[in-house]
Amino acid sequence: MRKKVKLSLIENATTRRKTFLKRKEGLLKKVDELATLCDVKACAVVYSPYQSTPEVWPSREGVEEVVSNFMECSVRERTKNMVDQETFVRQSIAKENEHLNKLREENRNSQIKEFMFGCLEGKMEAHHLDGRDKRDLKSFVDKYLNVITHKIEILTKNGESSSSLPPLIADAAAPINLNQNPNVEEHEDILSMENNHQEPVTARLAALTIADADVSAPNNTKKL
Amino acid sequence: MRKKVKLSLIENATTRRKTFLKRKEGLLKKVDELATLCDVKACAVVYSPYQSTPEVWPSREGVEEVVSNFMECSVRERTKNMVDQETFVRQSIAKENEHLNKLREENRNSQIKEFMFGCLEGKMEAHHLDGRDKRDLKSFVDKYLNVITHKIEILTKNGESSSSLPPLIADAAAPINLNQNPNVEEHEDILSMENNHQEPVTARLAALTIADADVSAPNNTKKL
DNA sequence: CTGTCTATAATTAGCGG
DNA sequence: ACCGCTAATTATAGACA
């Protein structure tokens, strides 16, 4: 499997040169596209140990024009929209961290959902929940129940006001029969629940609501 | 389906601005990566109507350093590795055309293969072949037959010299029975034929070889 | 307009010739 | 070294908030 390259100096000289040539190509293409699509003046200068003279885009004159315009600004002006490399990298890192946190969030949510549905199939014993897990699970179950309750209300009202649509949903007190499809791999997202699991699940969910999901000392250990 | 953007000035100003912002980001990131991965000095200057001062990477000093190095070269030197935009675009077009031709080639090959296998299932009547089609089909069939013949030779020799491996392939003179799997969708590539179709097909293919695949006036019409 | 999301297009790392 | 290929990563167009 192709590995995701680490963003740091490529040690192997052959590889480094190859990468350089490929990426320089790509870069010049990007500059060209940017200029063409958006009608802006731009230039790039790349100064490598592989060629005695720097390579530039779009042409010597083009570079000189852009650069002289740049040089004409006062230093104050020049500095205004400037991104120095350190700031740039810091910003990139910040962005990546944000993204990472989002992924962690998603991941945790999936685990909780997985666990919740696992419980409904009676596989509760395998996990040890700490305080945070319990709190999050409770809030997840609550959210789920709210959605279901809301749906039931809507549909009940519809069923009463207009008998033309047959009630789509079983009464919440109806007997529960979950295991008809015992190996469900994907559980639908709670916010986009269509019409699969939610009806007969209700009562069980309510029963499942964790009794002591309260206030143990906050504990950030991630295991769930 | 997201459409492949046409490489020309974006008419809609809002879209153009959005594209500009996104692509400028991407571009600066690429410059950063190139410099980091390959340890080269590089800079980019983008001069847009959206900001009063040009945006640069990696920093004012960085740009000035790279640019002054550039300016120090004699004009002759400067011009050496220069790519002016016109040449650049011409090269891009040439490359794209090459690619296009390769795709045409592939496409034609697929059609011929498709047709050949179609014939083996008796669906020959639907097509009208011109001279070129016939020639290409003949050469395709010949190639195919060569591969098969070669395989048979190899395997026959193996079978004789060492009876430990049972012959994997039927004798070419054996009765033909193609239609056991009548709706084959994918035919394996002729160069990587493993062990599916080729054996019983041989004799039929030979019989199919187009009688008059010869020398009608060259005709470039593409229909097959 | 500015930002987020997602499906698709584009780039490119690693490999084999 | 340089090409071409393909599978993987990355960029981004377009839709939406």
CSV table of C-alpha atoms (C1' of nucleotides) in Angstrom, one decimal:
chain,number,residue,atom,x,y,z
A,1,MET,CA,0.0,0.0,0.0
A,2,ARG,CA,1.3,3.4,-0.9
A,3,LYS,CA,2.2,5.2,2.2
A,4,LYS,CA,1.3,8.7,3.1
A,5,VAL,CA,4.5,10.6,2.8
A,6,LYS,CA,5.8,12.3,5.9
A,7,LEU,CA,6.1,16.1,5.4
A,8,SER,CA,9.8,16.4,6.0
A,9,LEU,CA,13.0,16.3,4.0
A,10,ILE,CA,13.2,13.2,1.9
A,11,GLU,CA,16.4,11.4,2.9
A,12,ASN,CA,17.0,9.3,-0.2
A,13,ALA,CA,18.6,11.6,-2.8
A,14,THR,CA,17.1,9.7,-5.8
A,15,THR,CA,13.7,9.7,-4.4
A,16,ARG,CA,14.0,13.4,-3.5
A,17,ARG,CA,15.0,14.3,-7.0
A,18,LYS,CA,12.2,12.3,-8.5
A,19,THR,CA,9.7,13.9,-6.1
A,20,PHE,CA,11.1,17.3,-6.9
A,21,LEU,CA,10.7,16.9,-10.6
A,22,LYS,CA,7.2,15.6,-10.3
A,23,ARG,CA,6.0,18.2,-7.9
A,24,LYS,CA,7.7,21.0,-9.7
A,25,GLU,CA,5.7,20.0,-12.7
A,26,GLY,CA,2.5,19.9,-10.7
A,27,LEU,CA,3.2,23.2,-9.1
A,28,LEU,CA,3.8,25.1,-12.4
A,29,LYS,CA,0.7,23.6,-13.7
A,30,LYS,CA,-1.2,24.9,-10.7
A,31,VAL,CA,0.2,28.3,-11.2
A,32,ASP,CA,-0.8,28.3,-14.8
A,33,GLU,CA,-4.3,27.1,-13.9
A,34,LEU,CA,-4.7,29.8,-11.3
A,35,ALA,CA,-3.7,32.5,-13.6
A,36,THR,CA,-5.9,31.2,-16.4
A,37,LEU,CA,-9.0,30.5,-14.3
A,38,CYS,CA,-9.0,33.6,-12.2
A,39,ASP,CA,-7.1,36.2,-14.3
A,40,VAL,CA,-4.5,37.1,-11.8
A,41,LYS,CA,-0.9,37.8,-12.3
A,42,ALA,CA,1.3,35.3,-10.5
A,43,CYS,CA,4.7,33.8,-10.8
A,44,ALA,CA,6.7,31.1,-9.2
A,45,VAL,CA,10.5,30.8,-8.9
A,46,VAL,CA,12.1,27.5,-7.9
A,47,TYR,CA,15.7,27.4,-7.2
A,48,SER,CA,17.0,23.9,-7.1
A,49,PRO,CA,20.4,22.2,-6.8
A,50,TYR,CA,19.4,20.2,-9.9
A,51,GLN,CA,19.5,23.0,-12.3
A,52,SER,CA,22.0,25.9,-12.4
A,53,THR,CA,19.4,28.5,-13.1
A,54,PRO,CA,16.1,28.9,-11.2
A,55,GLU,CA,13.0,27.7,-13.0
A,56,VAL,CA,10.3,30.1,-13.2
A,57,TRP,CA,6.8,30.5,-14.5
A,58,PRO,CA,5.3,32.1,-16.6
A,59,SER,CA,8.4,33.7,-18.3
A,60,ARG,CA,11.2,35.8,-17.3
A,61,GLU,CA,9.4,39.0,-18.2
A,62,GLY,CA,6.3,37.8,-16.4
A,63,VAL,CA,8.3,37.1,-13.2
A,64,GLU,CA,10.1,40.4,-13.5
A,65,GLU,CA,6.8,42.3,-13.9
A,66,VAL,CA,5.2,40.6,-10.9
A,67,VAL,CA,8.2,41.0,-8.8
A,68,SER,CA,8.9,44.6,-9.6
A,69,ASN,CA,5.3,45.4,-8.7
A,70,PHE,CA,6.0,43.6,-5.5
A,71,MET,CA,9.2,45.5,-4.9
A,72,GLU,CA,7.5,48.8,-5.5
A,73,CYS,CA,5.3,48.5,-2.4
A,74,SER,CA,6.5,50.1,0.7
A,75,VAL,CA,7.9,47.7,3.2
A,76,ARG,CA,4.8,48.2,5.3
A,77,GLU,CA,2.6,47.4,2.4
A,78,ARG,CA,4.6,44.3,1.5
A,79,THR,CA,4.4,43.0,4.9
A,80,LYS,CA,0.7,43.3,5.2
A,81,ASN,CA,-0.6,40.2,3.4
A,82,MET,CA,2.5,38.2,4.0
A,83,VAL,CA,2.6,34.7,5.3
A,84,ASP,CA,5.9,33.7,6.7
A,85,GLN,CA,6.6,30.0,6.7
A,86,GLU,CA,6.4,29.5,10.4
A,87,THR,CA,3.0,31.1,10.7
A,88,PHE,CA,1.9,29.1,7.7
A,89,VAL,CA,3.0,25.8,9.1
A,90,ARG,CA,1.4,26.7,12.5
A,91,GLN,CA,-1.9,27.4,10.8
A,92,SER,CA,-1.7,24.1,9.0
A,93,ILE,CA,-1.1,22.3,12.2
A,94,ALA,CA,-3.9,24.0,13.9
A,95,LYS,CA,-6.2,23.0,11.0
A,96,GLU,CA,-5.1,19.5,11.1
A,97,ASN,CA,-5.7,19.3,14.8
A,98,GLU,CA,-9.2,20.6,14.4
A,99,HIS,CA,-9.8,17.9,11.8
A,100,LEU,CA,-8.3,15.3,14.1
A,101,ASN,CA,-10.6,16.3,16.8
A,102,LYS,CA,-13.6,16.0,14.5
A,103,LEU,CA,-12.5,12.5,13.6
A,104,ARG,CA,-12.1,11.6,17.3
A,105,GLU,CA,-15.6,12.9,17.9
A,106,GLU,CA,-17.1,10.9,15.1
A,107,ASN,CA,-15.2,7.8,16.2
A,108,ARG,CA,-16.4,8.1,19.7
A,109,ASN,CA,-19.9,8.6,18.5
A,110,SER,CA,-19.7,5.4,16.4
A,111,GLN,CA,-18.4,3.5,19.3
A,112,ILE,CA,-21.3,4.6,21.5
A,113,LYS,CA,-23.8,3.8,18.8
A,114,GLU,CA,-22.2,0.4,18.2
A,115,PHE,CA,-22.3,-0.3,21.9
A,116,MET,CA,-25.9,0.8,22.3
A,117,PHE,CA,-27.1,-1.5,19.5
A,118,GLY,CA,-24.9,-4.2,20.9
A,119,CYS,CA,-26.8,-3.8,24.2
A,120,LEU,CA,-30.1,-4.3,22.3
A,121,GLU,CA,-28.8,-7.6,21.2
A,122,GLY,CA,-27.8,-8.6,24.7
A,123,LYS,CA,-24.1,-8.2,24.3
A,124,MET,CA,-23.7,-5.8,27.2
A,125,GLU,CA,-21.2,-7.6,29.3
A,126,ALA,CA,-18.0,-7.2,27.2
A,127,HIS,CA,-17.4,-3.5,28.1
A,128,HIS,CA,-16.4,-1.6,31.1
A,129,LEU,CA,-17.8,1.9,31.1
A,130,ASP,CA,-16.2,4.7,33.1
A,131,GLY,CA,-18.1,7.8,34.2
A,132,ARG,CA,-17.6,9.7,31.0
A,133,ASP,CA,-18.7,6.8,28.9
A,134,LYS,CA,-21.8,6.4,30.9
A,135,ARG,CA,-22.6,10.1,30.6
A,136,ASP,CA,-22.1,10.1,26.9
A,137,LEU,CA,-24.0,7.0,26.4
A,138,LYS,CA,-26.9,8.4,28.4
A,139,SER,CA,-26.9,11.6,26.4
A,140,PHE,CA,-26.8,9.6,23.2
A,141,VAL,CA,-29.7,7.4,24.3
A,142,ASP,CA,-31.6,10.4,25.4
A,143,LYS,CA,-31.1,12.1,22.1
A,144,TYR,CA,-32.2,8.9,20.3
A,145,LEU,CA,-35.3,8.6,22.4
A,146,ASN,CA,-36.2,12.2,21.8
A,147,VAL,CA,-36.1,11.7,18.1
A,148,ILE,CA,-38.1,8.6,18.3
A,149,THR,CA,-40.7,10.1,20.6
A,150,HIS,CA,-41.0,13.0,18.3
A,151,LYS,CA,-41.5,10.8,15.3
A,152,ILE,CA,-44.1,8.8,17.2
A,153,GLU,CA,-46.0,12.0,18.1
A,154,ILE,CA,-46.0,13.2,14.5
A,155,LEU,CA,-47.1,9.9,13.2
A,156,THR,CA,-49.8,9.3,15.8
A,157,LYS,CA,-51.3,12.7,15.1
A,158,ASN,CA,-51.3,11.9,11.4
A,159,GLY,CA,-52.9,8.5,12.0
A,160,GLU,CA,-55.7,10.2,14.1
A,161,SER,CA,-56.4,13.1,11.8
A,162,SER,CA,-56.3,11.2,8.6
A,163,SER,CA,-57.1,7.5,8.5
A,164,SER,CA,-56.1,7.4,4.9
A,165,LEU,CA,-52.4,6.8,5.8
A,166,PRO,CA,-52.1,3.6,7.7
A,167,PRO,CA,-50.0,4.1,10.8
A,168,LEU,CA,-46.4,3.4,9.8
A,169,ILE,CA,-45.1,2.7,13.2
A,170,ALA,CA,-46.0,0.2,15.9
A,171,ASP,CA,-47.3,1.4,19.2
A,172,ALA,CA,-44.5,2.0,21.6
A,173,ALA,CA,-45.9,-0.6,24.0
A,174,ALA,CA,-46.1,-3.3,21.4
A,175,PRO,CA,-44.1,-6.4,22.0
A,176,ILE,CA,-40.5,-6.1,21.0
A,177,ASN,CA,-39.0,-8.3,18.4
A,178,LEU,CA,-35.6,-7.1,17.5
A,179,ASN,CA,-33.7,-10.1,16.5
A,180,GLN,CA,-35.3,-10.8,13.2
A,181,ASN,CA,-32.2,-9.5,11.5
A,182,PRO,CA,-29.6,-10.5,14.0
A,183,ASN,CA,-26.4,-9.4,12.2
A,184,VAL,CA,-27.0,-5.8,11.4
A,185,GLU,CA,-23.7,-4.2,10.6
A,186,GLU,CA,-24.7,-0.6,9.9
A,187,HIS,CA,-27.0,1.4,12.1
A,188,GLU,CA,-28.5,4.4,10.5
A,189,ASP,CA,-27.4,7.8,11.7
A,190,ILE,CA,-29.6,9.0,14.5
A,191,LEU,CA,-30.4,12.3,12.7
A,192,SER,CA,-31.4,10.6,9.5
A,193,MET,CA,-33.4,7.7,10.8
A,194,GLU,CA,-35.6,6.6,8.1
A,195,ASN,CA,-37.7,3.6,9.0
A,196,ASN,CA,-35.7,0.6,10.2
A,197,HIS,CA,-34.9,0.1,13.8
A,198,GLN,CA,-36.6,2.7,15.7
A,199,GLU,CA,-40.1,1.5,16.4
A,200,PRO,CA,-39.8,-1.7,18.4
A,201,VAL,CA,-36.6,-0.5,20.0
A,202,THR,CA,-38.2,2.2,22.0
A,203,ALA,CA,-39.2,0.4,25.2
A,204,ARG,CA,-36.0,-1.5,25.4
A,205,LEU,CA,-34.0,1.7,25.0
A,206,ALA,CA,-35.9,3.3,27.8
A,207,ALA,CA,-35.2,0.3,30.0
A,208,LEU,CA,-31.5,0.5,29.1
A,209,THR,CA,-31.0,4.1,30.1
A,210,ILE,CA,-28.1,3.9,32.4
A,211,ALA,CA,-29.0,4.2,36.0
A,212,ASP,CA,-25.9,5.7,37.3
A,213,ALA,CA,-24.8,7.8,34.4
A,214,ASP,CA,-24.2,10.7,36.7
A,215,VAL,CA,-21.3,12.3,38.3
A,216,SER,CA,-18.3,10.1,38.9
A,217,ALA,CA,-15.2,12.2,38.8
A,218,PRO,CA,-14.5,13.2,35.2
A,219,ASN,CA,-12.2,10.7,33.7
A,220,ASN,CA,-10.7,11.2,30.2
A,221,THR,CA,-9.5,7.6,29.7
A,222,LYS,CA,-10.7,6.5,26.3
A,223,LYS,CA,-11.7,2.9,26.2
A,224,LEU,CA,-15.4,2.4,26.1
B,1,MET,CA,-21.8,14.7,-11.0
B,2,ARG,CA,-19.1,17.3,-10.4
B,3,LYS,CA,-18.0,18.5,-13.8
B,4,LYS,CA,-14.5,18.8,-14.9
B,5,VAL,CA,-13.8,22.6,-15.1
B,6,LYS,CA,-12.9,24.0,-18.4
B,7,LEU,CA,-9.5,25.6,-18.2
B,8,SER,CA,-10.4,29.2,-19.1
B,9,LEU,CA,-11.4,32.3,-17.4
B,10,ILE,CA,-14.3,31.7,-15.0
B,11,GLU,CA,-17.1,34.1,-16.1
B,12,ASN,CA,-19.1,34.2,-12.8
B,13,ALA,CA,-17.3,36.7,-10.5
B,14,THR,CA,-18.4,35.0,-7.3
B,15,THR,CA,-17.3,31.6,-8.4
B,16,ARG,CA,-14.1,33.1,-9.7
B,17,ARG,CA,-13.3,34.6,-6.4
B,18,LYS,CA,-14.1,31.4,-4.5
B,19,THR,CA,-12.0,29.4,-6.8
B,20,PHE,CA,-9.2,31.9,-6.5
B,21,LEU,CA,-9.2,31.7,-2.7
B,22,LYS,CA,-9.3,27.9,-2.7
B,23,ARG,CA,-6.6,27.4,-5.3
B,24,LYS,CA,-4.3,30.1,-3.8
B,25,GLU,CA,-4.5,28.1,-0.6
B,26,GLY,CA,-3.7,24.9,-2.4
B,27,LEU,CA,-0.9,26.5,-4.3
B,28,LEU,CA,0.9,27.9,-1.2
B,29,LYS,CA,0.5,24.6,0.4
B,30,LYS,CA,2.2,22.9,-2.5
B,31,VAL,CA,5.1,25.4,-2.5
B,32,ASP,CA,5.5,24.8,1.2
B,33,GLU,CA,5.6,21.0,0.6
B,34,LEU,CA,8.0,21.2,-2.2
B,35,ALA,CA,10.4,23.3,-0.2
B,36,THR,CA,10.1,21.1,2.8
B,37,LEU,CA,10.3,17.7,1.1
B,38,CYS,CA,13.1,18.6,-1.4
B,39,ASP,CA,15.0,21.3,0.4
B,40,VAL,CA,14.9,23.8,-2.3
B,41,LYS,CA,14.4,27.5,-2.2
B,42,ALA,CA,11.2,28.6,-3.8
B,43,CYS,CA,8.8,31.4,-3.7
B,44,ALA,CA,5.5,32.3,-5.1
B,45,VAL,CA,3.9,35.7,-5.6
B,46,VAL,CA,0.3,36.1,-6.4
B,47,TYR,CA,-1.1,39.4,-7.3
B,48,SER,CA,-4.8,39.6,-7.2
B,49,PRO,CA,-7.5,42.2,-7.6
B,50,TYR,CA,-8.9,40.8,-4.3
B,51,GLN,CA,-6.1,42.1,-2.1
B,52,SER,CA,-4.3,45.4,-2.5
B,53,THR,CA,-0.9,43.8,-1.8
B,54,PRO,CA,0.4,40.7,-3.5
B,55,GLU,CA,0.4,37.5,-1.5
B,56,VAL,CA,3.6,35.7,-1.3
B,57,TRP,CA,5.2,32.6,0.1
B,58,PRO,CA,7.3,31.9,2.2
B,59,SER,CA,7.9,35.5,3.5
B,60,ARG,CA,8.9,38.8,2.3
B,61,GLU,CA,12.6,38.1,3.0
B,62,GLY,CA,12.3,34.7,1.4
B,63,VAL,CA,10.9,36.1,-1.7
B,64,GLU,CA,13.4,38.8,-1.9
B,65,GLU,CA,16.2,36.4,-1.5
B,66,VAL,CA,15.0,34.0,-4.1
B,67,VAL,CA,14.2,36.8,-6.5
B,68,SER,CA,17.5,38.7,-6.0
B,69,ASN,CA,19.3,35.5,-6.8
B,70,PHE,CA,17.2,35.3,-9.9
B,71,MET,CA,17.9,38.9,-10.9
B,72,GLU,CA,21.6,38.4,-10.5
B,73,CYS,CA,21.8,36.0,-13.4
B,74,SER,CA,22.7,37.4,-16.7
B,75,VAL,CA,19.8,37.6,-19.1
B,76,ARG,CA,21.1,34.7,-21.0
B,77,GLU,CA,21.3,32.6,-17.9
B,78,ARG,CA,17.9,33.6,-16.8
B,79,THR,CA,16.4,32.7,-20.1
B,80,LYS,CA,17.9,29.2,-20.1
B,81,ASN,CA,15.5,27.2,-18.0
B,82,MET,CA,12.6,29.4,-18.6
B,83,VAL,CA,9.2,28.2,-19.6
B,84,ASP,CA,7.1,30.9,-21.1
B,85,GLN,CA,3.4,30.4,-20.8
B,86,GLU,CA,2.8,29.7,-24.4
B,87,THR,CA,5.3,27.0,-24.6
B,88,PHE,CA,4.0,25.6,-21.4
B,89,VAL,CA,0.5,25.5,-22.6
B,90,ARG,CA,1.5,24.0,-25.9
B,91,GLN,CA,3.4,21.2,-24.1
B,92,SER,CA,0.3,20.5,-22.0
B,93,ILE,CA,-1.8,20.2,-25.0
B,94,ALA,CA,0.7,17.9,-26.7
B,95,LYS,CA,0.6,15.7,-23.6
B,96,GLU,CA,-3.1,15.7,-23.4
B,97,ASN,CA,-3.3,14.7,-27.1
B,98,GLU,CA,-0.9,11.8,-26.5
B,99,HIS,CA,-3.1,10.7,-23.7
B,100,LEU,CA,-6.2,11.0,-25.8
B,101,ASN,CA,-4.7,8.9,-28.5
B,102,LYS,CA,-3.8,6.2,-26.0
B,103,LEU,CA,-7.4,6.2,-24.8
B,104,ARG,CA,-8.6,5.9,-28.4
B,105,GLU,CA,-6.3,3.0,-28.9
B,106,GLU,CA,-7.6,1.3,-25.8
B,107,ASN,CA,-11.1,1.9,-26.8
B,108,ARG,CA,-10.7,0.5,-30.3
B,109,ASN,CA,-9.0,-2.5,-28.8
B,110,SER,CA,-11.8,-3.1,-26.5
B,111,GLN,CA,-14.3,-2.8,-29.3
B,112,ILE,CA,-12.4,-5.3,-31.4
B,113,LYS,CA,-12.1,-7.7,-28.5
B,114,GLU,CA,-15.8,-7.3,-27.7
B,115,PHE,CA,-16.7,-8.0,-31.3
B,116,MET,CA,-14.4,-11.0,-31.5
B,117,PHE,CA,-16.0,-12.6,-28.5
B,118,GLY,CA,-19.4,-11.6,-29.8
B,119,CYS,CA,-18.6,-13.6,-33.0
B,120,LEU,CA,-17.8,-16.6,-30.9
B,121,GLU,CA,-21.3,-16.4,-29.5
B,122,GLY,CA,-22.7,-16.2,-33.0
B,123,LYS,CA,-23.6,-12.4,-32.9
B,124,MET,CA,-21.7,-11.6,-36.0
B,125,GLU,CA,-24.4,-10.0,-38.2
B,126,ALA,CA,-24.9,-6.8,-36.4
B,127,HIS,CA,-21.8,-5.0,-37.6
B,128,HIS,CA,-20.4,-3.8,-40.9
B,129,LEU,CA,-16.7,-3.9,-41.0
B,130,ASP,CA,-14.7,-1.6,-43.3
B,131,GLY,CA,-11.2,-2.5,-44.5
B,132,ARG,CA,-9.4,-1.1,-41.6
B,133,ASP,CA,-11.7,-2.9,-39.2
B,134,LYS,CA,-11.0,-6.1,-40.9
B,135,ARG,CA,-7.3,-5.6,-40.9
B,136,ASP,CA,-7.3,-4.7,-37.2
B,137,LEU,CA,-9.5,-7.6,-36.3
B,138,LYS,CA,-7.3,-10.0,-38.3
B,139,SER,CA,-4.2,-8.8,-36.5
B,140,PHE,CA,-5.9,-9.0,-33.2
B,141,VAL,CA,-7.1,-12.5,-33.9
B,142,ASP,CA,-3.7,-13.5,-35.1
B,143,LYS,CA,-2.1,-12.1,-31.9
B,144,TYR,CA,-4.6,-14.0,-29.8
B,145,LEU,CA,-3.9,-17.2,-31.7
B,146,ASN,CA,-0.2,-16.8,-31.3
B,147,VAL,CA,-0.5,-16.5,-27.6
B,148,ILE,CA,-2.7,-19.5,-27.4
B,149,THR,CA,-0.5,-21.6,-29.7
B,150,HIS,CA,2.5,-20.6,-27.6
B,151,LYS,CA,0.7,-21.6,-24.4
B,152,ILE,CA,-0.3,-24.9,-25.9
B,153,GLU,CA,3.3,-25.6,-26.9
B,154,ILE,CA,4.6,-24.8,-23.5
B,155,LEU,CA,2.0,-26.9,-21.8
B,156,THR,CA,2.3,-29.8,-24.2
B,157,LYS,CA,6.0,-29.9,-23.6
B,158,ASN,CA,5.5,-29.8,-19.9
B,159,GLY,CA,3.0,-32.6,-20.1
B,160,GLU,CA,5.4,-34.8,-22.1
B,161,SER,CA,8.6,-34.2,-20.1
B,162,SER,CA,7.0,-34.4,-16.7
B,163,SER,CA,3.8,-36.4,-16.2
B,164,SER,CA,3.6,-35.2,-12.6
B,165,LEU,CA,1.6,-32.1,-13.8
B,166,PRO,CA,-1.6,-33.1,-15.4
B,167,PRO,CA,-2.1,-31.2,-18.7
B,168,LEU,CA,-4.1,-28.1,-17.9
B,169,ILE,CA,-5.3,-27.5,-21.3
B,170,ALA,CA,-7.5,-29.4,-23.7
B,171,ASP,CA,-6.1,-30.6,-27.0
B,172,ALA,CA,-6.6,-28.0,-29.6
B,173,ALA,CA,-8.5,-30.5,-31.7
B,174,ALA,CA,-10.9,-31.4,-29.0
B,175,PRO,CA,-14.6,-30.7,-29.6
B,176,ILE,CA,-15.5,-27.1,-28.9
B,177,ASN,CA,-18.0,-26.2,-26.2
B,178,LEU,CA,-18.1,-22.5,-25.7
B,179,ASN,CA,-21.5,-21.7,-24.5
B,180,GLN,CA,-21.4,-23.2,-21.1
B,181,ASN,CA,-21.2,-19.7,-19.7
B,182,PRO,CA,-23.2,-17.8,-22.2
B,183,ASN,CA,-23.2,-14.3,-20.8
B,184,VAL,CA,-19.6,-13.5,-20.2
B,185,GLU,CA,-19.2,-9.8,-19.6
B,186,GLU,CA,-15.5,-9.4,-19.1
B,187,HIS,CA,-13.0,-11.0,-21.3
B,188,GLU,CA,-9.5,-11.3,-19.9
B,189,ASP,CA,-6.7,-9.3,-21.4
B,190,ILE,CA,-4.9,-11.1,-24.1
B,191,LEU,CA,-1.5,-10.6,-22.5
B,192,SER,CA,-2.6,-11.9,-19.1
B,193,MET,CA,-4.7,-14.8,-20.1
B,194,GLU,CA,-4.8,-17.1,-17.2
B,195,ASN,CA,-6.9,-20.2,-17.8
B,196,ASN,CA,-10.4,-19.4,-18.8
B,197,HIS,CA,-11.4,-19.1,-22.3
B,198,GLN,CA,-8.6,-19.9,-24.4
B,199,GLU,CA,-8.5,-23.6,-24.8
B,200,PRO,CA,-11.7,-24.6,-26.6
B,201,VAL,CA,-11.8,-21.4,-28.4
B,202,THR,CA,-8.8,-22.0,-30.6
B,203,ALA,CA,-10.2,-23.9,-33.5
B,204,ARG,CA,-13.2,-21.6,-33.8
B,205,LEU,CA,-11.0,-18.6,-33.8
B,206,ALA,CA,-9.0,-20.1,-36.6
B,207,ALA,CA,-12.1,-20.7,-38.5
B,208,LEU,CA,-13.2,-17.1,-37.9
B,209,THR,CA,-10.1,-15.5,-39.2
B,210,ILE,CA,-11.4,-13.0,-41.7
B,211,ALA,CA,-11.0,-14.2,-45.2
B,212,ASP,CA,-10.7,-10.8,-46.9
B,213,ALA,CA,-9.0,-8.8,-44.2
B,214,ASP,CA,-6.6,-7.6,-46.8
B,215,VAL,CA,-6.2,-4.5,-48.9
B,216,SER,CA,-9.3,-2.5,-49.5
B,217,ALA,CA,-8.4,1.2,-49.8
B,218,PRO,CA,-7.4,2.5,-46.3
B,219,ASN,CA,-10.5,4.0,-44.7
B,220,ASN,CA,-10.3,5.9,-41.5
B,221,THR,CA,-14.0,5.9,-40.7
B,222,LYS,CA,-14.4,4.8,-37.2
B,223,LYS,CA,-17.5,2.7,-36.7
B,224,LEU,CA,-16.7,-1.0,-36.1
C,1,DC,C1',-20.0,36.5,1.7
C,2,DT,C1',-17.5,32.9,4.6
C,3,DG,C1',-17.2,28.5,6.1
C,4,DT,C1',-18.3,23.3,6.0
C,5,DC,C1',-19.1,19.0,3.6
C,6,DT,C1',-18.8,15.5,0.1
C,7,DA,C1',-18.3,13.4,-4.2
C,8,DT,C1',-15.4,13.6,-7.9
C,9,DA,C1',-11.2,15.1,-10.3
C,10,DA,C1',-6.2,15.7,-10.1
C,11,DT,C1',-1.8,14.7,-8.2
C,12,DT,C1',1.6,11.7,-7.1
C,13,DA,C1',4.4,7.6,-4.5
C,14,DG,C1',6.1,3.4,-5.5
C,15,DC,C1',7.0,0.0,-8.7
C,16,DG,C1',8.5,-2.3,-12.9
C,17,DG,C1',10.5,-1.8,-17.7
D,1,DA,C1',18.2,7.9,-15.1
D,2,DC,C1',13.6,8.3,-17.1
D,3,DC,C1',9.0,6.6,-18.5
D,4,DG,C1',4.4,4.7,-17.8
D,5,DC,C1',1.2,2.7,-14.8
D,6,DT,C1',-1.9,2.2,-10.9
D,7,DA,C1',-3.4,2.7,-6.4
D,8,DA,C1',-3.5,5.8,-3.1
D,9,DT,C1',-3.7,10.5,-1.3
D,10,DT,C1',-4.9,15.2,-1.9
D,11,DA,C1',-7.3,19.1,-4.0
D,12,DT,C1',-11.4,21.2,-5.1
D,13,DA,C1',-16.3,22.2,-7.5
D,14,DG,C1',-20.6,22.6,-6.2
D,15,DA,C1',-24.1,22.4,-2.8
D,16,DC,C1',-25.6,23.9,1.5
D,17,DA,C1',-25.6,26.5,6.1
